CSV table of C-alpha atoms in Angstrom, one decimal:
chain,number,residue,atom,x,y,z
S,1,UNK,CA,0.0,0.0,0.0
S,2,UNK,CA,2.8,2.5,1.0
S,3,UNK,CA,4.6,1.7,-2.3
S,4,UNK,CA,1.5,2.2,-4.4
S,5,UNK,CA,0.9,5.6,-2.6
S,6,UNK,CA,4.5,6.6,-3.2
S,7,UNK,CA,4.1,5.8,-6.9
S,8,UNK,CA,1.0,7.9,-7.2
S,9,UNK,CA,2.8,10.8,-5.5
S,10,UNK,CA,5.9,10.6,-7.7
S,11,UNK,CA,6.7,14.0,-9.0
S,12,UNK,CA,4.2,15.8,-6.6
S,13,UNK,CA,5.1,18.7,-4.4
S,14,UNK,CA,6.0,17.3,-1.0
S,15,UNK,CA,3.4,17.7,1.8
S,16,UNK,CA,4.2,19.0,5.2
S,17,UNK,CA,5.2,15.6,6.6
S,18,UNK,CA,7.8,15.1,3.8
S,19,UNK,CA,9.1,18.6,4.3
S,20,UNK,CA,10.0,18.1,8.0
S,21,UNK,CA,13.2,16.3,7.4
S,22,UNK,CA,14.8,18.9,5.1
S,23,UNK,CA,13.5,21.7,7.3
S,24,UNK,CA,15.1,20.1,10.4
S,25,UNK,CA,18.4,19.8,8.6
S,26,UNK,CA,18.2,23.5,7.6
S,27,UNK,CA,17.4,24.6,11.2
S,28,UNK,CA,20.2,22.5,12.8
S,29,UNK,CA,22.9,23.0,10.2
S,30,UNK,CA,23.7,19.3,10.1
S,31,UNK,CA,25.0,18.1,6.8
S,32,UNK,CA,25.9,21.6,5.5
S,33,UNK,CA,28.8,21.6,3.0
S,34,UNK,CA,30.7,24.3,1.1
S,35,UNK,CA,29.1,25.7,-2.0
S,36,UNK,CA,31.6,24.0,-4.3
S,37,UNK,CA,30.9,20.5,-2.8
S,38,UNK,CA,27.1,20.4,-3.3
S,39,UNK,CA,27.3,17.7,-5.9
S,40,UNK,CA,26.8,17.4,-9.7
S,41,UNK,CA,24.1,18.2,-12.2
S,42,UNK,CA,22.3,15.3,-13.9
S,43,UNK,CA,20.7,15.9,-17.3
S,44,UNK,CA,17.6,14.2,-18.6
S,45,UNK,CA,17.6,15.1,-22.3
S,46,UNK,CA,14.4,14.7,-24.2
S,47,UNK,CA,12.1,15.1,-21.2
S,48,UNK,CA,10.0,17.8,-23.1
S,49,UNK,CA,9.4,15.5,-26.0
S,50,UNK,CA,8.5,12.6,-23.7
S,51,UNK,CA,6.0,14.8,-21.9
S,52,UNK,CA,4.3,16.0,-25.1
S,53,UNK,CA,4.2,12.3,-26.3
S,54,UNK,CA,2.5,11.4,-23.1
S,55,UNK,CA,-0.1,14.1,-23.5
S,56,UNK,CA,-0.8,13.1,-27.1
S,57,UNK,CA,-1.4,9.5,-25.9
S,58,UNK,CA,-4.2,10.5,-23.5
S,59,UNK,CA,-7.3,8.6,-24.4
S,60,UNK,CA,-9.6,11.7,-24.5
S,61,UNK,CA,-7.3,13.8,-26.7
S,62,UNK,CA,-8.5,13.7,-30.3
S,63,UNK,CA,-5.9,15.5,-32.5
S,64,UNK,CA,-7.9,15.3,-35.7
S,65,UNK,CA,-10.9,16.9,-34.1
S,66,UNK,CA,-8.8,19.8,-32.7
S,67,UNK,CA,-7.0,20.3,-36.0
S,68,UNK,CA,-10.3,20.3,-37.9
S,69,UNK,CA,-11.4,23.5,-36.0
S,70,UNK,CA,-8.5,25.3,-37.6
S,71,UNK,CA,-7.6,27.2,-34.5
S,72,UNK,CA,-5.1,30.0,-34.3
S,73,UNK,CA,-3.6,30.7,-30.9
S,74,UNK,CA,-1.3,33.3,-29.6
S,75,UNK,CA,1.1,32.1,-26.9
S,76,UNK,CA,2.8,34.3,-24.3
S,77,UNK,CA,5.5,32.3,-22.5
S,78,UNK,CA,7.1,35.3,-20.8
S,79,UNK,CA,10.5,34.1,-22.0
S,80,UNK,CA,10.3,31.1,-19.7
S,81,UNK,CA,10.3,27.4,-20.0
S,82,UNK,CA,7.1,27.2,-22.0
S,83,UNK,CA,8.7,29.0,-25.0
S,84,UNK,CA,9.4,25.8,-26.8
S,85,UNK,CA,7.0,23.4,-25.0
S,86,UNK,CA,3.7,25.2,-25.7
S,87,UNK,CA,4.3,25.9,-29.5
S,88,UNK,CA,5.5,22.2,-29.9
S,89,UNK,CA,2.3,20.9,-28.3
S,90,UNK,CA,0.1,23.2,-30.5
S,91,UNK,CA,1.9,22.1,-33.6
S,92,UNK,CA,1.3,18.5,-32.7
S,93,UNK,CA,-2.4,19.3,-32.3
S,94,UNK,CA,-2.7,21.1,-35.6
S,95,UNK,CA,-3.1,24.5,-34.1
S,96,UNK,CA,-1.5,27.5,-35.8
S,97,UNK,CA,0.7,29.1,-33.1
S,98,UNK,CA,1.7,32.8,-33.0
S,99,UNK,CA,4.6,32.9,-30.5
S,100,UNK,CA,4.9,35.9,-28.3
S,101,UNK,CA,7.8,36.2,-25.8
S,102,UNK,CA,8.6,32.6,-26.5
S,103,UNK,CA,12.4,32.8,-26.4
S,104,UNK,CA,14.2,31.1,-23.5
S,105,UNK,CA,16.1,34.1,-22.3
S,106,UNK,CA,14.6,34.1,-18.8
S,107,UNK,CA,14.4,37.9,-19.1
S,108,UNK,CA,10.7,38.7,-18.4
S,109,UNK,CA,9.3,41.3,-20.9
S,110,UNK,CA,6.6,42.1,-18.4
S,111,UNK,CA,5.8,41.0,-14.8
S,112,UNK,CA,5.7,37.2,-14.8
S,113,UNK,CA,2.4,36.9,-12.9
S,114,UNK,CA,-0.2,36.0,-15.6
S,115,UNK,CA,-2.8,38.6,-14.8
S,116,UNK,CA,-4.9,40.7,-17.2
S,117,UNK,CA,-2.9,43.8,-16.3
S,118,UNK,CA,0.3,42.1,-17.3
S,119,UNK,CA,-1.0,40.6,-20.5
S,120,UNK,CA,-1.7,43.6,-22.7
S,121,UNK,CA,0.7,42.3,-25.3
S,122,UNK,CA,-1.2,39.0,-25.5
S,123,UNK,CA,-4.5,40.8,-25.8
S,124,UNK,CA,-3.3,43.1,-28.6
S,125,UNK,CA,-1.7,40.1,-30.5
S,126,UNK,CA,-4.9,38.1,-30.4
S,127,UNK,CA,-6.8,41.0,-31.9
S,128,UNK,CA,-4.0,41.8,-34.5
S,129,UNK,CA,-3.7,38.2,-35.6
S,130,UNK,CA,-7.4,37.5,-35.7
S,131,UNK,CA,-6.7,34.5,-33.4
S,132,UNK,CA,-9.3,32.3,-31.9
S,133,UNK,CA,-7.8,32.4,-28.4
S,134,UNK,CA,-4.6,33.2,-26.5
S,135,UNK,CA,-2.7,31.2,-23.9
S,136,UNK,CA,-0.4,32.7,-21.2
S,137,UNK,CA,1.8,30.6,-19.1
S,138,UNK,CA,4.0,31.5,-16.2
S,139,UNK,CA,7.8,30.9,-16.3
S,140,UNK,CA,7.6,27.3,-15.0
S,141,UNK,CA,4.5,26.5,-17.1
S,142,UNK,CA,2.3,25.3,-14.2
S,143,UNK,CA,-0.2,28.1,-14.5
S,144,UNK,CA,-2.5,28.9,-17.5
S,145,UNK,CA,-4.5,31.9,-18.3
S,146,UNK,CA,-6.8,32.2,-21.3
S,147,UNK,CA,-7.8,35.1,-23.7
S,148,UNK,CA,-10.8,34.9,-26.0
S,149,UNK,CA,-11.0,36.0,-29.6
S,150,UNK,CA,-11.8,39.6,-28.7
S,151,UNK,CA,-8.5,39.8,-26.8
S,152,UNK,CA,-10.2,39.8,-23.4
S,153,UNK,CA,-8.0,38.1,-20.9
S,154,UNK,CA,-10.1,35.9,-18.7
S,155,UNK,CA,-9.9,35.7,-14.9
S,156,UNK,CA,-7.3,33.0,-14.0
S,157,UNK,CA,-10.1,31.2,-12.0
S,158,UNK,CA,-11.9,30.3,-15.2
S,159,UNK,CA,-9.1,28.0,-16.4
S,160,UNK,CA,-9.7,25.2,-13.9
S,161,UNK,CA,-13.5,25.6,-14.3
S,162,UNK,CA,-13.2,25.0,-18.1
S,163,UNK,CA,-10.7,22.2,-17.7
S,164,UNK,CA,-12.9,20.4,-15.1
S,165,UNK,CA,-16.0,20.9,-17.2
S,166,UNK,CA,-14.4,19.1,-20.1
S,167,UNK,CA,-12.7,16.3,-18.1
S,168,UNK,CA,-15.8,15.4,-16.0
S,169,UNK,CA,-17.7,15.0,-19.3
S,170,UNK,CA,-15.2,12.3,-20.3
S,171,UNK,CA,-14.2,10.9,-16.9
S,172,UNK,CA,-16.8,11.6,-14.2
S,173,UNK,CA,-15.4,11.5,-10.7
S,174,UNK,CA,-14.5,13.5,-7.6
S,175,UNK,CA,-12.8,16.9,-7.8
S,176,UNK,CA,-10.4,18.6,-5.3
S,177,UNK,CA,-9.7,22.3,-5.1
S,178,UNK,CA,-8.5,24.7,-2.4
S,179,UNK,CA,-10.6,27.0,-0.2
S,180,UNK,CA,-9.9,30.1,-2.3
S,181,UNK,CA,-10.9,28.6,-5.7
S,182,UNK,CA,-13.9,29.8,-7.6
S,183,UNK,CA,-17.3,28.2,-6.9
S,184,UNK,CA,-17.7,27.8,-10.6
S,185,UNK,CA,-15.8,24.5,-10.2
S,186,UNK,CA,-18.6,23.4,-7.9
S,187,UNK,CA,-21.2,24.5,-10.5
S,188,UNK,CA,-19.7,22.4,-13.3
S,189,UNK,CA,-19.1,19.5,-10.9
S,190,UNK,CA,-22.8,19.6,-10.0
S,191,UNK,CA,-23.7,19.6,-13.7
S,192,UNK,CA,-21.8,16.3,-14.0
S,193,UNK,CA,-23.2,14.9,-10.8
S,194,UNK,CA,-20.0,14.7,-8.9
S,195,UNK,CA,-18.7,16.1,-5.6
S,196,UNK,CA,-16.0,18.6,-4.7
S,197,UNK,CA,-13.5,18.4,-1.8
S,198,UNK,CA,-12.0,21.7,-0.7
S,199,UNK,CA,-8.6,21.8,1.0
S,200,UNK,CA,-6.3,24.4,2.6
S,201,UNK,CA,-4.3,26.5,0.1
S,202,UNK,CA,-1.2,24.9,-1.3
S,203,UNK,CA,-0.6,22.4,-4.2
S,204,UNK,CA,0.6,19.7,-1.8
S,205,UNK,CA,-2.7,19.9,0.1
S,206,UNK,CA,-4.8,19.6,-3.1
S,207,UNK,CA,-2.7,16.6,-4.3
S,208,UNK,CA,-3.0,14.9,-1.0
S,209,UNK,CA,-6.8,15.2,-1.2
S,210,UNK,CA,-6.9,14.1,-4.8
S,211,UNK,CA,-5.0,10.9,-4.0
S,212,UNK,CA,-7.1,10.3,-0.9
S,213,UNK,CA,-10.4,10.8,-2.6
S,214,UNK,CA,-9.6,9.4,-6.0
S,215,UNK,CA,-10.2,12.7,-7.7
S,216,UNK,CA,-10.0,12.7,-11.5
S,217,UNK,CA,-9.2,16.4,-11.8
S,218,UNK,CA,-8.4,19.3,-9.5
S,219,UNK,CA,-6.1,22.2,-8.9
S,220,UNK,CA,-6.0,25.8,-7.7
S,221,UNK,CA,-7.8,28.8,-8.9
S,222,UNK,CA,-4.6,30.6,-10.0
S,223,UNK,CA,-4.7,28.7,-13.3
S,224,UNK,CA,-3.2,25.5,-12.0
S,225,UNK,CA,-4.8,22.3,-13.5
S,226,UNK,CA,-3.9,18.9,-12.0
S,227,UNK,CA,-4.7,15.7,-13.9
S,228,UNK,CA,-3.3,12.9,-11.7
S,229,UNK,CA,-3.7,10.2,-14.4
S,230,UNK,CA,-0.8,12.0,-16.1
S,231,UNK,CA,1.1,13.2,-13.1
S,232,UNK,CA,0.1,14.7,-9.7
S,233,UNK,CA,1.2,18.3,-10.3
S,234,UNK,CA,0.0,21.5,-11.9
S,235,UNK,CA,0.6,21.5,-15.6
S,236,UNK,CA,-0.4,24.3,-18.1
S,237,UNK,CA,0.1,21.9,-21.0
S,238,UNK,CA,-2.5,19.5,-19.9
S,239,UNK,CA,-4.8,22.5,-19.3
S,240,UNK,CA,-4.3,23.7,-22.9
S,241,UNK,CA,-5.1,20.2,-24.2
S,242,UNK,CA,-8.3,20.1,-22.1
S,243,UNK,CA,-9.4,23.5,-23.3
S,244,UNK,CA,-8.8,22.8,-26.9
S,245,UNK,CA,-10.5,19.4,-26.8
S,246,UNK,CA,-13.5,21.0,-25.0
S,247,UNK,CA,-13.8,23.6,-27.7
S,248,UNK,CA,-13.5,20.9,-30.4
S,249,UNK,CA,-16.2,18.8,-28.7
S,250,UNK,CA,-18.7,21.7,-28.2
S,251,UNK,CA,-18.1,23.6,-31.4
S,252,UNK,CA,-18.2,26.8,-29.3
S,253,UNK,CA,-15.8,29.7,-29.1
S,254,UNK,CA,-14.1,30.3,-25.8
S,255,UNK,CA,-16.3,33.3,-25.1
S,256,UNK,CA,-19.4,31.3,-25.8
S,257,UNK,CA,-18.2,28.5,-23.5
S,258,UNK,CA,-17.4,30.7,-20.5
S,259,UNK,CA,-20.6,32.6,-21.2
S,260,UNK,CA,-22.5,29.4,-20.4
S,261,UNK,CA,-21.4,29.6,-16.7
S,262,UNK,CA,-23.2,31.7,-14.1
S,263,UNK,CA,-21.7,35.2,-13.8
S,264,UNK,CA,-19.5,35.6,-10.7
S,265,UNK,CA,-17.0,38.2,-9.6
S,266,UNK,CA,-14.0,37.6,-7.4
S,267,UNK,CA,-12.1,40.3,-5.6
S,268,UNK,CA,-8.6,39.6,-4.1
S,269,UNK,CA,-7.3,42.0,-1.5
S,270,UNK,CA,-4.5,42.0,1.1
S,271,UNK,CA,-3.4,44.2,4.0
S,272,UNK,CA,-0.3,44.4,6.2
S,273,UNK,CA,-0.4,42.1,9.2
S,274,UNK,CA,0.8,44.1,12.1
S,275,UNK,CA,-0.6,41.8,14.8
S,276,UNK,CA,-1.3,38.1,15.1
S,277,UNK,CA,-4.3,36.8,13.2
S,278,UNK,CA,-6.9,36.3,16.0
S,279,UNK,CA,-8.8,33.4,14.3
S,280,UNK,CA,-11.0,32.6,17.3
S,281,UNK,CA,-12.0,36.2,17.9
S,282,UNK,CA,-12.6,36.9,14.2
S,283,UNK,CA,-14.6,33.7,13.9
S,284,UNK,CA,-16.8,34.7,16.8
S,285,UNK,CA,-17.6,38.0,15.0
S,286,UNK,CA,-18.3,36.6,11.6
S,287,UNK,CA,-22.0,36.1,11.9
S,288,UNK,CA,-22.6,39.6,13.1
S,289,UNK,CA,-20.4,41.0,10.3
S,290,UNK,CA,-21.5,38.8,7.4
S,291,UNK,CA,-24.7,37.1,8.5
S,292,UNK,CA,-25.4,33.4,9.0
S,293,UNK,CA,-23.2,31.0,7.0
S,294,UNK,CA,-20.9,28.0,7.1
S,295,UNK,CA,-17.4,28.6,8.5
S,296,UNK,CA,-14.3,26.6,7.7
S,297,UNK,CA,-11.3,27.2,10.0
S,298,UNK,CA,-8.7,24.8,8.5
S,299,UNK,CA,-6.7,27.6,6.8
S,300,UNK,CA,-7.5,31.0,8.2
S,301,UNK,CA,-11.3,31.5,8.1
S,302,UNK,CA,-13.7,30.9,5.2
S,303,UNK,CA,-17.3,32.1,5.4
S,304,UNK,CA,-19.8,31.0,2.8
S,305,UNK,CA,-23.5,32.0,2.7
S,306,UNK,CA,-26.3,33.1,0.3
S,307,UNK,CA,-24.4,36.2,-0.7
S,308,UNK,CA,-21.2,34.3,-1.7
S,309,UNK,CA,-18.1,33.5,0.2
S,310,UNK,CA,-15.0,35.2,1.6
S,311,UNK,CA,-11.7,33.7,2.7
S,312,UNK,CA,-9.3,35.4,5.1
S,313,UNK,CA,-5.9,33.9,5.7
S,314,UNK,CA,-2.5,35.1,6.9
S,315,UNK,CA,0.2,34.5,4.2
S,316,UNK,CA,2.8,31.8,4.8
S,317,UNK,CA,5.5,33.8,3.0
S,318,UNK,CA,5.0,37.4,3.9
S,319,UNK,CA,3.5,39.5,6.8
S,320,UNK,CA,0.1,40.1,5.2
S,321,UNK,CA,-3.4,38.8,5.4
S,322,UNK,CA,-5.1,37.9,2.2
S,323,UNK,CA,-8.9,38.4,1.8
S,324,UNK,CA,-10.6,36.8,-1.2
S,325,UNK,CA,-14.3,37.0,-1.9
S,326,UNK,CA,-16.7,35.8,-4.6
S,327,UNK,CA,-20.3,36.8,-5.3
S,328,UNK,CA,-22.7,37.1,-8.2
S,329,UNK,CA,-21.5,40.7,-8.8
S,330,UNK,CA,-18.5,42.8,-8.3
S,331,UNK,CA,-20.2,45.2,-5.9
S,332,UNK,CA,-21.3,42.3,-3.7
S,333,UNK,CA,-17.8,40.8,-3.7
S,334,UNK,CA,-16.2,44.1,-2.8
S,335,UNK,CA,-18.7,44.5,0.0
S,336,UNK,CA,-17.8,41.1,1.4
S,337,UNK,CA,-14.1,41.9,1.2
S,338,UNK,CA,-14.7,45.3,2.9
S,339,UNK,CA,-16.7,43.8,5.8
S,340,UNK,CA,-14.3,40.9,6.3
S,341,UNK,CA,-11.2,43.1,6.2
S,342,UNK,CA,-12.8,45.6,8.7
S,343,UNK,CA,-13.5,42.7,11.1
S,344,UNK,CA,-9.9,41.4,10.8
S,345,UNK,CA,-8.4,44.9,11.3
S,346,UNK,CA,-10.7,45.7,14.2
S,347,UNK,CA,-9.9,42.6,16.3
C-alpha cells in the first residue's frame, strides 16, 4: 500500500510531513557543505518530447478533431520554460501558433504573474492576428490563463472551471480544489453529478486530497490544473489540451463556452499584518459582520453564505493577510471583502 501511494505521489510537491526532514536539517545546520561541494548536475535530455508524447497519448485527446477546428492561438510564454513546449504541443495538435515572448532568455518582458494587467501584449496580439484564443503561461509552465477572440484576458479562475467541465464529461469522478478557488468549479461538478472536496491552500494539500479521494481532476484557482492520471502536479500543457478538446467537442468559441457559466465576480485584497491573526475572535464575530453562514477554519477562516463566500488567511510567506471574496456581482464581492477586512483589522 505504501509503495503504491508513493508511486502515485511521484513528482508531486512534498506535503508537510515530507518537508519536515529537510526543514530540520536546515534549522540544525547538520549536513551543510561548502558551496563547491554540493554535488553534480544530472541531465535528462528529451524530457520535453516525452511529456508531449504522453499528452498526445491521453485517451480523450483527439488530435484530428482539434485540427479540424483550424484554431489560431497566440502564446505568451514570458521568455520562460514554455517558450518551446507550448508551441510544440500546439503544432502536434494542428493549431496555428503565433509565438509571443517565446524565447528562453529568462528575461521577463513584463511581470511574470499572468494577470490581465500584465498581458496587454497578448490581448493586442490576439486581436491583431485574428486569433481564436490566447494562452499565457508563467515561467515554469504550471499556470495557464486564457484570452478569448476579442483579446479579453479571462480571470485565471476560469481556467480550472473550463478544464474540469471538459474532463468530467469524459471521466466523471471527484474533484479537489483549495478553499480560495472559484465556486464555478462546484457549479460544473454539480452539472456532471460529482462532488468537490476543498482543501487548505497549497498544491501539496490539493494533491493529498486528490489521491485520498480518488479525484480525477483538481487544482488551484490561479490557473493550475492537475490531472493525476498523467502526473500529480499543476501543468499548463494538460490544461491547454483540455481547453482545446472542449472547444472541439462543443463547437463553441471560448467566449461562448465561458458565457454558459453563471456570472460571478472575485475580488482579491490584502493588507499588512501588524498583529497576530486572531482566528478565534474573528470567527466569533463573523455572523454579526457577514450574516449566518458556514465557517471553515482549516486555513485562516472561510465564510460562505447566500451572498457568496469570503476567505481570510494570513500568508505563509509574507507578513500580510489575504482576503478573497466571490459573489454574483463585483459590488457584492467588494462588500464582502470590505466587511471581512474591517473585522480582521478591528480585532
